[in-house]
Amino acid sequence: MILQRISLVTIGAYNLPELRKFYQSLGWKETEFSSDKYAAFKTAGIMLTLFPIEELAKDAGVPLAQDKETFRGVTFAINVDKIEQVDMIIEEVRQGGGKILREPSDAFWGGRTSYFADLENNLWEVAWNPDSIFDERGAMLAF
């Protein structure tokens, strides 16, 4: 049986130094082994890493998609503890050069949500769910 665990997520970066600067501009803390060739950010539950997309495709043995504007069918989420954090984070993303895809708004499911794209069109949702439960590290346990 495979462990039911996600420990690391890697984004294949077309321009790793530029994408790294974007996440740094959000105040995200990196590990000591981060560089413009491989960057790793500490988050509450998993590590988020950036790796050159050509190397990632080669390592996985798959062809490289050349169009970074095409939706890749994956979104990431930042779930927050307080409703006002959705708007605060989106403003930080805007100041850092991210593209706001959906302005913060109340969601049909009772929370608040917004979407943004980073500099390479990786999609992120920022959401507050009144039923979310987080552990002491900020990792989401339930919603």
mmCIF file of N, CA and C in Angstrom:
data_model
loop_
_atom_site.group_PDB
_atom_site.id
_atom_site.type_symbol
_atom_site.label_atom_id
_atom_site.label_comp_id
_atom_site.label_asym_id
_atom_site.label_seq_id
_atom_site.Cartn_x
_atom_site.Cartn_y
_atom_site.Cartn_z
ATOM 1 N N MET A 1 0.846 -1.182 0.000
ATOM 2 C CA MET A 1 0.000 0.000 0.000
ATOM 3 C C MET A 1 0.893 1.247 0.000
ATOM 4 N N ILE A 2 0.549 2.222 -0.829
ATOM 5 C CA ILE A 2 1.283 3.483 -0.906
ATOM 6 C C ILE A 2 0.821 4.397 0.222
ATOM 7 N N LEU A 3 1.771 5.015 0.906
ATOM 8 C CA LEU A 3 1.426 5.961 1.966
ATOM 9 C C LEU A 3 0.534 7.070 1.421
ATOM 10 N N GLN A 4 -0.476 7.419 2.167
ATOM 11 C CA GLN A 4 -1.388 8.510 1.782
ATOM 12 C C GLN A 4 -0.790 9.807 2.306
ATOM 13 N N ARG A 5 0.198 10.316 1.531
ATOM 14 C CA ARG A 5 0.962 11.474 1.988
ATOM 15 C C ARG A 5 1.488 12.242 0.791
ATOM 16 N N ILE A 6 1.380 13.554 0.853
ATOM 17 C CA ILE A 6 2.052 14.420 -0.116
ATOM 18 C C ILE A 6 3.082 15.194 0.692
ATOM 19 N N SER A 7 4.350 15.019 0.350
ATOM 20 C CA SER A 7 5.403 15.643 1.135
ATOM 21 C C SER A 7 6.123 16.757 0.388
ATOM 22 N N LEU A 8 6.071 16.734 -0.949
ATOM 23 C CA LEU A 8 6.784 17.719 -1.740
ATOM 24 C C LEU A 8 6.048 17.928 -3.059
ATOM 25 N N VAL A 9 5.895 19.177 -3.453
ATOM 26 C CA VAL A 9 5.305 19.522 -4.744
ATOM 27 C C VAL A 9 6.346 20.334 -5.500
ATOM 28 N N THR A 10 6.600 19.949 -6.754
ATOM 29 C CA THR A 10 7.578 20.660 -7.569
ATOM 30 C C THR A 10 6.887 21.321 -8.751
ATOM 31 N N ILE A 11 7.175 22.598 -8.954
ATOM 32 C CA ILE A 11 6.699 23.323 -10.118
ATOM 33 C C ILE A 11 7.857 23.405 -11.097
ATOM 34 N N GLY A 12 7.627 22.948 -12.320
ATOM 35 C CA GLY A 12 8.626 23.094 -13.368
ATOM 36 C C GLY A 12 8.651 24.540 -13.827
ATOM 37 N N ALA A 13 9.792 25.205 -13.673
ATOM 38 C CA ALA A 13 9.901 26.631 -13.958
ATOM 39 C C ALA A 13 10.564 26.878 -15.304
ATOM 40 N N TYR A 14 9.962 27.741 -16.111
ATOM 41 C CA TYR A 14 10.567 28.164 -17.372
ATOM 42 C C TYR A 14 11.713 29.138 -17.098
ATOM 43 N N ASN A 15 11.542 30.006 -16.099
ATOM 44 C CA ASN A 15 12.579 30.953 -15.700
ATOM 45 C C ASN A 15 12.669 30.898 -14.182
ATOM 46 N N LEU A 16 13.473 29.977 -13.677
ATOM 47 C CA LEU A 16 13.519 29.718 -12.246
ATOM 48 C C LEU A 16 13.927 30.940 -11.424
ATOM 49 N N PRO A 17 14.951 31.698 -11.793
ATOM 50 C CA PRO A 17 15.305 32.867 -10.977
ATOM 51 C C PRO A 17 14.156 33.868 -10.845
ATOM 52 N N GLU A 18 13.432 34.118 -11.920
ATOM 53 C CA GLU A 18 12.314 35.065 -11.882
ATOM 54 C C GLU A 18 11.167 34.528 -11.032
ATOM 55 N N LEU A 19 10.836 33.245 -11.202
ATOM 56 C CA LEU A 19 9.752 32.642 -10.422
ATOM 57 C C LEU A 19 10.122 32.586 -8.947
ATOM 58 N N ARG A 20 11.367 32.289 -8.664
ATOM 59 C CA ARG A 20 11.853 32.272 -7.275
ATOM 60 C C ARG A 20 11.667 33.646 -6.638
ATOM 61 N N LYS A 21 12.020 34.699 -7.347
ATOM 62 C CA LYS A 21 11.870 36.064 -6.821
ATOM 63 C C LYS A 21 10.408 36.374 -6.522
ATOM 64 N N PHE A 22 9.483 35.872 -7.369
ATOM 65 C CA PHE A 22 8.062 36.098 -7.130
ATOM 66 C C PHE A 22 7.655 35.516 -5.781
ATOM 67 N N TYR A 23 8.015 34.258 -5.514
ATOM 68 C CA TYR A 23 7.636 33.635 -4.243
ATOM 69 C C TYR A 23 8.365 34.280 -3.070
ATOM 70 N N GLN A 24 9.592 34.731 -3.260
ATOM 71 C CA GLN A 24 10.291 35.487 -2.222
ATOM 72 C C GLN A 24 9.547 36.784 -1.924
ATOM 73 N N SER A 25 8.986 37.432 -2.964
ATOM 74 C CA SER A 25 8.275 38.694 -2.766
ATOM 75 C C SER A 25 7.016 38.517 -1.926
ATOM 76 N N LEU A 26 6.513 37.282 -1.851
ATOM 77 C CA LEU A 26 5.347 36.998 -1.007
ATOM 78 C C LEU A 26 5.753 36.755 0.442
ATOM 79 N N GLY A 27 7.074 36.779 0.694
ATOM 80 C CA GLY A 27 7.573 36.560 2.046
ATOM 81 C C GLY A 27 7.797 35.110 2.393
ATOM 82 N N TRP A 28 7.773 34.228 1.402
ATOM 83 C CA TRP A 28 7.957 32.806 1.666
ATOM 84 C C TRP A 28 9.407 32.523 2.022
ATOM 85 N N LYS A 29 9.616 31.696 3.030
ATOM 86 C CA LYS A 29 10.946 31.355 3.527
ATOM 87 C C LYS A 29 11.488 30.135 2.778
ATOM 88 N N GLU A 30 12.748 30.260 2.371
ATOM 89 C CA GLU A 30 13.414 29.185 1.640
ATOM 90 C C GLU A 30 14.300 28.359 2.567
ATOM 91 N N THR A 31 14.660 27.193 2.085
ATOM 92 C CA THR A 31 15.631 26.374 2.796
ATOM 93 C C THR A 31 17.027 26.885 2.468
ATOM 94 N N GLU A 32 17.992 26.438 3.221
ATOM 95 C CA GLU A 32 19.370 26.885 3.029
ATOM 96 C C GLU A 32 19.988 26.397 1.724
ATOM 97 N N PHE A 33 19.431 25.376 1.104
ATOM 98 C CA PHE A 33 20.017 24.875 -0.147
ATOM 99 C C PHE A 33 19.337 25.437 -1.392
ATOM 100 N N SER A 34 18.509 26.458 -1.237
ATOM 101 C CA SER A 34 17.879 27.092 -2.391
ATOM 102 C C SER A 34 18.890 27.904 -3.191
ATOM 103 N N SER A 35 18.650 27.944 -4.505
ATOM 104 C CA SER A 35 19.482 28.742 -5.400
ATOM 105 C C SER A 35 18.656 29.051 -6.643
ATOM 106 N N ASP A 36 19.270 29.678 -7.627
ATOM 107 C CA ASP A 36 18.570 29.935 -8.881
ATOM 108 C C ASP A 36 18.545 28.712 -9.790
ATOM 109 N N LYS A 37 19.056 27.570 -9.301
ATOM 110 C CA LYS A 37 18.998 26.315 -10.055
ATOM 111 C C LYS A 37 17.994 25.337 -9.444
ATOM 112 N N TYR A 38 17.670 25.527 -8.182
ATOM 113 C CA TYR A 38 16.693 24.701 -7.473
ATOM 114 C C TYR A 38 16.298 25.474 -6.228
ATOM 115 N N ALA A 39 15.033 25.726 -6.057
ATOM 116 C CA ALA A 39 14.574 26.475 -4.886
ATOM 117 C C ALA A 39 13.557 25.648 -4.118
ATOM 118 N N ALA A 40 13.644 25.712 -2.802
ATOM 119 C CA ALA A 40 12.714 24.986 -1.942
ATOM 120 C C ALA A 40 12.169 25.937 -0.882
ATOM 121 N N PHE A 41 10.844 25.984 -0.781
ATOM 122 C CA PHE A 41 10.165 26.850 0.172
ATOM 123 C C PHE A 41 9.495 25.997 1.241
ATOM 124 N N LYS A 42 9.615 26.446 2.478
ATOM 125 C CA LYS A 42 9.003 25.753 3.609
ATOM 126 C C LYS A 42 7.543 26.192 3.725
ATOM 127 N N THR A 43 6.635 25.248 3.773
ATOM 128 C CA THR A 43 5.232 25.563 4.008
ATOM 129 C C THR A 43 4.740 24.718 5.179
ATOM 130 N N ALA A 44 3.505 24.902 5.580
ATOM 131 C CA ALA A 44 2.989 24.241 6.776
ATOM 132 C C ALA A 44 2.959 22.718 6.660
ATOM 133 N N GLY A 45 2.658 22.191 5.513
ATOM 134 C CA GLY A 45 2.502 20.745 5.432
ATOM 135 C C GLY A 45 3.439 20.050 4.470
ATOM 136 N N ILE A 46 3.891 20.757 3.454
ATOM 137 C CA ILE A 46 4.738 20.164 2.425
ATOM 138 C C ILE A 46 5.843 21.145 2.050
ATOM 139 N N MET A 47 6.779 20.673 1.268
ATOM 140 C CA MET A 47 7.789 21.555 0.693
ATOM 141 C C MET A 47 7.328 21.885 -0.723
ATOM 142 N N LEU A 48 7.477 23.145 -1.111
ATOM 143 C CA LEU A 48 7.208 23.570 -2.477
ATOM 144 C C LEU A 48 8.553 23.851 -3.115
ATOM 145 N N THR A 49 8.857 23.162 -4.210
ATOM 146 C CA THR A 49 10.139 23.365 -4.868
ATOM 147 C C THR A 49 9.945 23.858 -6.296
ATOM 148 N N LEU A 50 10.960 24.560 -6.782
ATOM 149 C CA LEU A 50 11.014 25.034 -8.167
ATOM 150 C C LEU A 50 12.227 24.372 -8.805
ATOM 151 N N PHE A 51 12.035 23.843 -10.015
ATOM 152 C CA PHE A 51 13.098 23.133 -10.722
ATOM 153 C C PHE A 51 12.956 23.475 -12.199
ATOM 154 N N PRO A 52 14.046 23.642 -12.929
ATOM 155 C CA PRO A 52 13.912 23.975 -14.350
ATOM 156 C C PRO A 52 13.021 22.967 -15.078
ATOM 157 N N ILE A 53 12.042 23.466 -15.818
ATOM 158 C CA ILE A 53 11.047 22.594 -16.434
ATOM 159 C C ILE A 53 11.669 21.605 -17.422
ATOM 160 N N GLU A 54 12.716 22.027 -18.124
ATOM 161 C CA GLU A 54 13.372 21.111 -19.068
ATOM 162 C C GLU A 54 13.968 19.917 -18.333
ATOM 163 N N GLU A 55 14.594 20.185 -17.179
ATOM 164 C CA GLU A 55 15.201 19.119 -16.381
ATOM 165 C C GLU A 55 14.139 18.222 -15.753
ATOM 166 N N LEU A 56 13.040 18.819 -15.327
ATOM 167 C CA LEU A 56 11.953 18.045 -14.729
ATOM 168 C C LEU A 56 11.341 17.088 -15.753
ATOM 169 N N ALA A 57 11.084 17.581 -16.973
ATOM 170 C CA ALA A 57 10.537 16.729 -18.034
ATOM 171 C C ALA A 57 11.519 15.609 -18.385
ATOM 172 N N LYS A 58 12.782 15.954 -18.475
ATOM 173 C CA LYS A 58 13.815 14.951 -18.782
ATOM 174 C C LYS A 58 13.873 13.891 -17.692
ATOM 175 N N ASP A 59 13.853 14.313 -16.439
ATOM 176 C CA ASP A 59 13.918 13.387 -15.309
ATOM 177 C C ASP A 59 12.720 12.442 -15.288
ATOM 178 N N ALA A 60 11.542 12.974 -15.641
ATOM 179 C CA ALA A 60 10.324 12.153 -15.643
ATOM 180 C C ALA A 60 10.178 11.331 -16.919
ATOM 181 N N GLY A 61 10.947 11.681 -17.956
ATOM 182 C CA GLY A 61 10.861 10.956 -19.216
ATOM 183 C C GLY A 61 9.637 11.303 -20.039
ATOM 184 N N VAL A 62 9.232 12.576 -19.993
ATOM 185 C CA VAL A 62 8.060 13.019 -20.748
ATOM 186 C C VAL A 62 8.440 14.188 -21.647
ATOM 187 N N PRO A 63 7.681 14.412 -22.745
ATOM 188 C CA PRO A 63 7.971 15.567 -23.596
ATOM 189 C C PRO A 63 7.619 16.866 -22.879
ATOM 190 N N LEU A 64 8.335 17.898 -23.216
ATOM 191 C CA LEU A 64 8.141 19.197 -22.595
ATOM 192 C C LEU A 64 7.088 20.004 -23.340
ATOM 193 N N ALA A 65 6.087 20.500 -22.603
ATOM 194 C CA ALA A 65 5.104 21.414 -23.175
ATOM 195 C C ALA A 65 5.761 22.786 -23.274
ATOM 196 N N GLN A 66 5.712 23.408 -24.421
ATOM 197 C CA GLN A 66 6.392 24.678 -24.635
ATOM 198 C C GLN A 66 5.544 25.894 -24.286
ATOM 199 N N ASP A 67 4.258 25.726 -24.135
ATOM 200 C CA ASP A 67 3.360 26.858 -23.941
ATOM 201 C C ASP A 67 3.001 27.014 -22.465
ATOM 202 N N LYS A 68 3.606 27.974 -21.786
ATOM 203 C CA LYS A 68 3.321 28.173 -20.372
ATOM 204 C C LYS A 68 1.975 28.859 -20.128
ATOM 205 N N GLU A 69 1.331 29.347 -21.172
ATOM 206 C CA GLU A 69 0.035 30.017 -21.030
ATOM 207 C C GLU A 69 -1.130 29.031 -20.954
ATOM 208 N N THR A 70 -0.929 27.787 -21.356
ATOM 209 C CA THR A 70 -1.994 26.791 -21.365
ATOM 210 C C THR A 70 -2.236 26.264 -19.949
ATOM 211 N N PHE A 71 -3.496 26.165 -19.560
ATOM 212 C CA PHE A 71 -3.851 25.613 -18.242
ATOM 213 C C PHE A 71 -3.382 24.169 -18.156
ATOM 214 N N ARG A 72 -2.673 23.858 -17.098
ATOM 215 C CA ARG A 72 -2.067 22.533 -16.939
ATOM 216 C C ARG A 72 -2.967 21.538 -16.208
ATOM 217 N N GLY A 73 -4.159 21.976 -15.793
ATOM 218 C CA GLY A 73 -5.081 21.058 -15.128
ATOM 219 C C GLY A 73 -4.779 20.843 -13.663
ATOM 220 N N VAL A 74 -3.932 21.696 -13.073
ATOM 221 C CA VAL A 74 -3.571 21.581 -11.660
ATOM 222 C C VAL A 74 -3.677 22.964 -11.021
ATOM 223 N N THR A 75 -4.231 23.013 -9.834
ATOM 224 C CA THR A 75 -4.200 24.245 -9.053
ATOM 225 C C THR A 75 -3.612 23.930 -7.689
ATOM 226 N N PHE A 76 -3.050 24.934 -7.076
ATOM 227 C CA PHE A 76 -2.540 24.842 -5.719
ATOM 228 C C PHE A 76 -3.461 25.700 -4.855
ATOM 229 N N ALA A 77 -3.456 25.472 -3.553
ATOM 230 C CA ALA A 77 -4.340 26.257 -2.689
ATOM 231 C C ALA A 77 -3.610 26.710 -1.435
ATOM 232 N N ILE A 78 -3.918 27.923 -1.043
ATOM 233 C CA ILE A 78 -3.500 28.468 0.240
ATOM 234 C C ILE A 78 -4.790 28.646 1.027
ATOM 235 N N ASN A 79 -5.003 27.797 2.008
ATOM 236 C CA ASN A 79 -6.193 27.906 2.842
ATOM 237 C C ASN A 79 -5.811 28.665 4.107
ATOM 238 N N VAL A 80 -6.636 29.625 4.478
ATOM 239 C CA VAL A 80 -6.313 30.545 5.569
ATOM 240 C C VAL A 80 -7.263 30.375 6.738
ATOM 241 N N ASP A 81 -6.828 30.910 7.895
ATOM 242 C CA ASP A 81 -7.606 30.784 9.135
ATOM 243 C C ASP A 81 -8.706 31.823 9.277
ATOM 244 N N LYS A 82 -8.483 33.001 8.661
ATOM 245 C CA LYS A 82 -9.402 34.121 8.855
ATOM 246 C C LYS A 82 -9.849 34.667 7.505
ATOM 247 N N ILE A 83 -11.097 35.063 7.444
ATOM 248 C CA ILE A 83 -11.694 35.525 6.192
ATOM 249 C C ILE A 83 -10.917 36.686 5.569
ATOM 250 N N GLU A 84 -10.445 37.629 6.399
ATOM 251 C CA GLU A 84 -9.751 38.803 5.865
ATOM 252 C C GLU A 84 -8.393 38.472 5.248
ATOM 253 N N GLN A 85 -7.842 37.302 5.562
ATOM 254 C CA GLN A 85 -6.549 36.909 5.001
ATOM 255 C C GLN A 85 -6.623 36.682 3.495
ATOM 256 N N VAL A 86 -7.790 36.312 2.985
ATOM 257 C CA VAL A 86 -7.932 36.117 1.529
ATOM 258 C C VAL A 86 -7.599 37.412 0.814
ATOM 259 N N ASP A 87 -8.229 38.494 1.214
ATOM 260 C CA ASP A 87 -7.995 39.791 0.582
ATOM 261 C C ASP A 87 -6.561 40.274 0.791
ATOM 262 N N MET A 88 -6.020 40.054 1.992
ATOM 263 C CA MET A 88 -4.655 40.489 2.295
ATOM 264 C C MET A 88 -3.635 39.773 1.403
ATOM 265 N N ILE A 89 -3.795 38.475 1.248
ATOM 266 C CA ILE A 89 -2.860 37.698 0.425
ATOM 267 C C ILE A 89 -2.960 38.118 -1.035
ATOM 268 N N ILE A 90 -4.173 38.301 -1.521
ATOM 269 C CA ILE A 90 -4.342 38.706 -2.922
ATOM 270 C C ILE A 90 -3.683 40.056 -3.172
ATOM 271 N N GLU A 91 -3.754 40.956 -2.209
ATOM 272 C CA GLU A 91 -3.091 42.253 -2.376
ATOM 273 C C GLU A 91 -1.571 42.077 -2.424
ATOM 274 N N GLU A 92 -1.023 41.183 -1.600
ATOM 275 C CA GLU A 92 0.416 40.894 -1.640
ATOM 276 C C GLU A 92 0.821 40.315 -2.984
ATOM 277 N N VAL A 93 -0.001 39.405 -3.511
ATOM 278 C CA VAL A 93 0.264 38.799 -4.824
ATOM 279 C C VAL A 93 0.251 39.874 -5.904
ATOM 280 N N ARG A 94 -0.727 40.753 -5.844
ATOM 281 C CA ARG A 94 -0.826 41.853 -6.815
ATOM 282 C C ARG A 94 0.436 42.718 -6.764
ATOM 283 N N GLN A 95 0.886 43.061 -5.571
ATOM 284 C CA GLN A 95 2.084 43.878 -5.403
ATOM 285 C C GLN A 95 3.333 43.153 -5.899
ATOM 286 N N GLY A 96 3.339 41.800 -5.806
ATOM 287 C CA GLY A 96 4.477 41.011 -6.250
ATOM 288 C C GLY A 96 4.498 40.719 -7.741
ATOM 289 N N GLY A 97 3.469 41.165 -8.457
ATOM 290 C CA GLY A 97 3.433 40.974 -9.904
ATOM 291 C C GLY A 97 2.604 39.796 -10.373
ATOM 292 N N GLY A 98 1.899 39.125 -9.461
ATOM 293 C CA GLY A 98 1.015 38.032 -9.857
ATOM 294 C C GLY A 98 -0.215 38.563 -10.573
ATOM 295 N N LYS A 99 -0.858 37.701 -11.345
ATOM 296 C CA LYS A 99 -2.052 38.083 -12.106
ATOM 297 C C LYS A 99 -3.288 37.583 -11.365
ATOM 298 N N ILE A 100 -4.152 38.500 -10.972
ATOM 299 C CA ILE A 100 -5.367 38.119 -10.251
ATOM 300 C C ILE A 100 -6.390 37.648 -11.280
ATOM 301 N N LEU A 101 -6.799 36.413 -11.154
ATOM 302 C CA LEU A 101 -7.746 35.809 -12.095
ATOM 303 C C LEU A 101 -9.191 35.972 -11.625
ATOM 304 N N ARG A 102 -9.381 35.929 -10.329
ATOM 305 C CA ARG A 102 -10.707 36.104 -9.731
ATOM 306 C C ARG A 102 -10.511 36.897 -8.446
ATOM 307 N N GLU A 103 -11.085 38.067 -8.420
ATOM 308 C CA GLU A 103 -10.973 38.910 -7.228
ATOM 309 C C GLU A 103 -11.637 38.210 -6.039
ATOM 310 N N PRO A 104 -11.208 38.511 -4.818
ATOM 311 C CA PRO A 104 -11.829 37.897 -3.645
ATOM 312 C C PRO A 104 -13.343 38.110 -3.637
ATOM 313 N N SER A 105 -14.047 37.033 -3.352
ATOM 314 C CA SER A 105 -15.506 37.107 -3.308
ATOM 315 C C SER A 105 -16.029 35.999 -2.405
ATOM 316 N N ASP A 106 -17.256 36.208 -1.928
ATOM 317 C CA ASP A 106 -17.899 35.187 -1.116
ATOM 318 C C ASP A 106 -18.258 34.016 -2.016
ATOM 319 N N ALA A 107 -18.021 32.810 -1.516
ATOM 320 C CA ALA A 107 -18.248 31.590 -2.289
ATOM 321 C C ALA A 107 -19.616 30.987 -1.968
ATOM 322 N N PHE A 108 -20.157 30.272 -2.928
ATOM 323 C CA PHE A 108 -21.470 29.638 -2.750
ATOM 324 C C PHE A 108 -21.464 28.641 -1.598
ATOM 325 N N TRP A 109 -20.278 28.104 -1.247
ATOM 326 C CA TRP A 109 -20.183 27.095 -0.188
ATOM 327 C C TRP A 109 -19.969 27.707 1.200
ATOM 328 N N GLY A 110 -20.082 29.037 1.300
ATOM 329 C CA GLY A 110 -20.050 29.686 2.604
ATOM 330 C C GLY A 110 -18.721 30.293 3.015
ATOM 331 N N GLY A 111 -17.720 30.193 2.186
ATOM 332 C CA GLY A 111 -16.417 30.766 2.505
ATOM 333 C C GLY A 111 -16.110 31.979 1.654
ATOM 334 N N ARG A 112 -14.831 32.252 1.473
ATOM 335 C CA ARG A 112 -14.362 33.346 0.624
ATOM 336 C C ARG A 112 -13.206 32.808 -0.201
ATOM 337 N N THR A 113 -13.148 33.194 -1.466
ATOM 338 C CA THR A 113 -12.158 32.611 -2.364
ATOM 339 C C THR A 113 -11.665 33.622 -3.388
ATOM 340 N N SER A 114 -10.510 33.326 -3.948
ATOM 341 C CA SER A 114 -9.916 34.134 -5.003
ATOM 342 C C SER A 114 -8.902 33.261 -5.730
ATOM 343 N N TYR A 115 -8.580 33.622 -6.973
ATOM 344 C CA TYR A 115 -7.574 32.879 -7.740
ATOM 345 C C TYR A 115 -6.550 33.844 -8.308
ATOM 346 N N PHE A 116 -5.293 33.375 -8.359
ATOM 347 C CA PHE A 116 -4.248 34.134 -9.022
ATOM 348 C C PHE A 116 -3.339 33.193 -9.790
ATOM 349 N N ALA A 117 -2.609 33.768 -10.736
ATOM 350 C CA ALA A 117 -1.585 33.036 -11.479
ATOM 351 C C ALA A 117 -0.238 33.650 -11.132
ATOM 352 N N ASP A 118 0.766 32.788 -10.911
ATOM 353 C CA ASP A 118 2.102 33.317 -10.690
ATOM 354 C C ASP A 118 2.681 33.764 -12.025
ATOM 355 N N LEU A 119 3.946 34.088 -12.068
ATOM 356 C CA LEU A 119 4.552 34.638 -13.281
ATOM 357 C C LEU A 119 4.580 33.673 -14.452
ATOM 358 N N GLU A 120 4.398 32.362 -14.189
ATOM 359 C CA GLU A 120 4.412 31.368 -15.265
ATOM 360 C C GLU A 120 3.067 30.681 -15.431
ATOM 361 N N ASN A 121 2.022 31.328 -14.953
ATOM 362 C CA ASN A 121 0.649 30.872 -15.128
ATOM 363 C C ASN A 121 0.317 29.607 -14.337
ATOM 364 N N ASN A 122 1.030 29.352 -13.234
ATOM 365 C CA ASN A 122 0.626 28.298 -12.300
ATOM 366 C C ASN A 122 -0.496 28.884 -11.457
ATOM 367 N N LEU A 123 -1.601 28.164 -11.354
ATOM 368 C CA LEU A 123 -2.804 28.701 -10.713
ATOM 369 C C LEU A 123 -2.886 28.351 -9.239
ATOM 370 N N TRP A 124 -3.244 29.372 -8.466
ATOM 371 C CA TRP A 124 -3.396 29.248 -7.021
ATOM 372 C C TRP A 124 -4.776 29.754 -6.607
ATOM 373 N N GLU A 125 -5.402 29.041 -5.685
ATOM 374 C CA GLU A 125 -6.610 29.523 -5.033
ATOM 375 C C GLU A 125 -6.217 29.969 -3.629
ATOM 376 N N VAL A 126 -6.770 31.069 -3.184
ATOM 377 C CA VAL A 126 -6.651 31.494 -1.793
ATOM 378 C C VAL A 126 -8.062 31.395 -1.236
ATOM 379 N N ALA A 127 -8.230 30.610 -0.169
ATOM 380 C CA ALA A 127 -9.584 30.343 0.307
ATOM 381 C C ALA A 127 -9.665 30.328 1.829
ATOM 382 N N TRP A 128 -10.785 30.820 2.311
ATOM 383 C CA TRP A 128 -11.153 30.684 3.709
ATOM 384 C C TRP A 128 -12.418 29.854 3.756
ATOM 385 N N ASN A 129 -12.379 28.778 4.530
ATOM 386 C CA ASN A 129 -13.534 27.914 4.731
ATOM 387 C C ASN A 129 -13.832 27.928 6.224
ATOM 388 N N PRO A 130 -15.036 28.326 6.622
ATOM 389 C CA PRO A 130 -15.332 28.416 8.055
ATOM 390 C C PRO A 130 -15.231 27.080 8.778
ATOM 391 N N ASP A 131 -15.245 25.973 8.046
ATOM 392 C CA ASP A 131 -15.184 24.653 8.669
ATOM 393 C C ASP A 131 -13.780 24.052 8.683
ATOM 394 N N SER A 132 -12.785 24.767 8.160
ATOM 395 C CA SER A 132 -11.424 24.228 8.103
ATOM 396 C C SER A 132 -10.829 24.063 9.502
ATOM 397 N N ILE A 133 -10.046 23.000 9.640
ATOM 398 C CA ILE A 133 -9.336 22.725 10.892
ATOM 399 C C ILE A 133 -7.858 22.582 10.543
ATOM 400 N N PHE A 134 -7.005 23.320 11.268
ATOM 401 C CA PHE A 134 -5.567 23.296 11.049
ATOM 402 C C PHE A 134 -4.869 22.785 12.304
ATOM 403 N N ASP A 135 -3.704 22.154 12.115
ATOM 404 C CA ASP A 135 -2.925 21.751 13.282
ATOM 405 C C ASP A 135 -2.055 22.920 13.744
ATOM 406 N N GLU A 136 -1.220 22.681 14.754
ATOM 407 C CA GLU A 136 -0.406 23.759 15.328
ATOM 408 C C GLU A 136 0.633 24.322 14.353
ATOM 409 N N ARG A 137 0.982 23.562 13.295
ATOM 410 C CA ARG A 137 1.923 24.044 12.288
ATOM 411 C C ARG A 137 1.213 24.821 11.185
ATOM 412 N N GLY A 138 -0.112 24.757 11.139
ATOM 413 C CA GLY A 138 -0.873 25.418 10.085
ATOM 414 C C GLY A 138 -1.246 24.480 8.949
ATOM 415 N N ALA A 139 -0.939 23.184 9.089
ATOM 416 C CA ALA A 139 -1.322 22.205 8.069
ATOM 417 C C ALA A 139 -2.817 21.909 8.190
ATOM 418 N N MET A 140 -3.489 21.812 7.060
ATOM 419 C CA MET A 140 -4.930 21.568 7.060
ATOM 420 C C MET A 140 -5.217 20.097 7.394
ATOM 421 N N LEU A 141 -6.117 19.900 8.353
ATOM 422 C CA LEU A 141 -6.505 18.555 8.759
ATOM 423 C C LEU A 141 -7.862 18.144 8.198
ATOM 424 N N ALA A 142 -8.751 19.127 8.066
ATOM 425 C CA ALA A 142 -10.102 18.834 7.572
ATOM 426 C C ALA A 142 -10.761 20.121 7.117
ATOM 427 N N PHE A 143 -11.797 19.960 6.279
ATOM 428 C CA PHE A 143 -12.624 21.108 5.867
ATOM 429 C C PHE A 143 -14.017 20.636 5.596
#
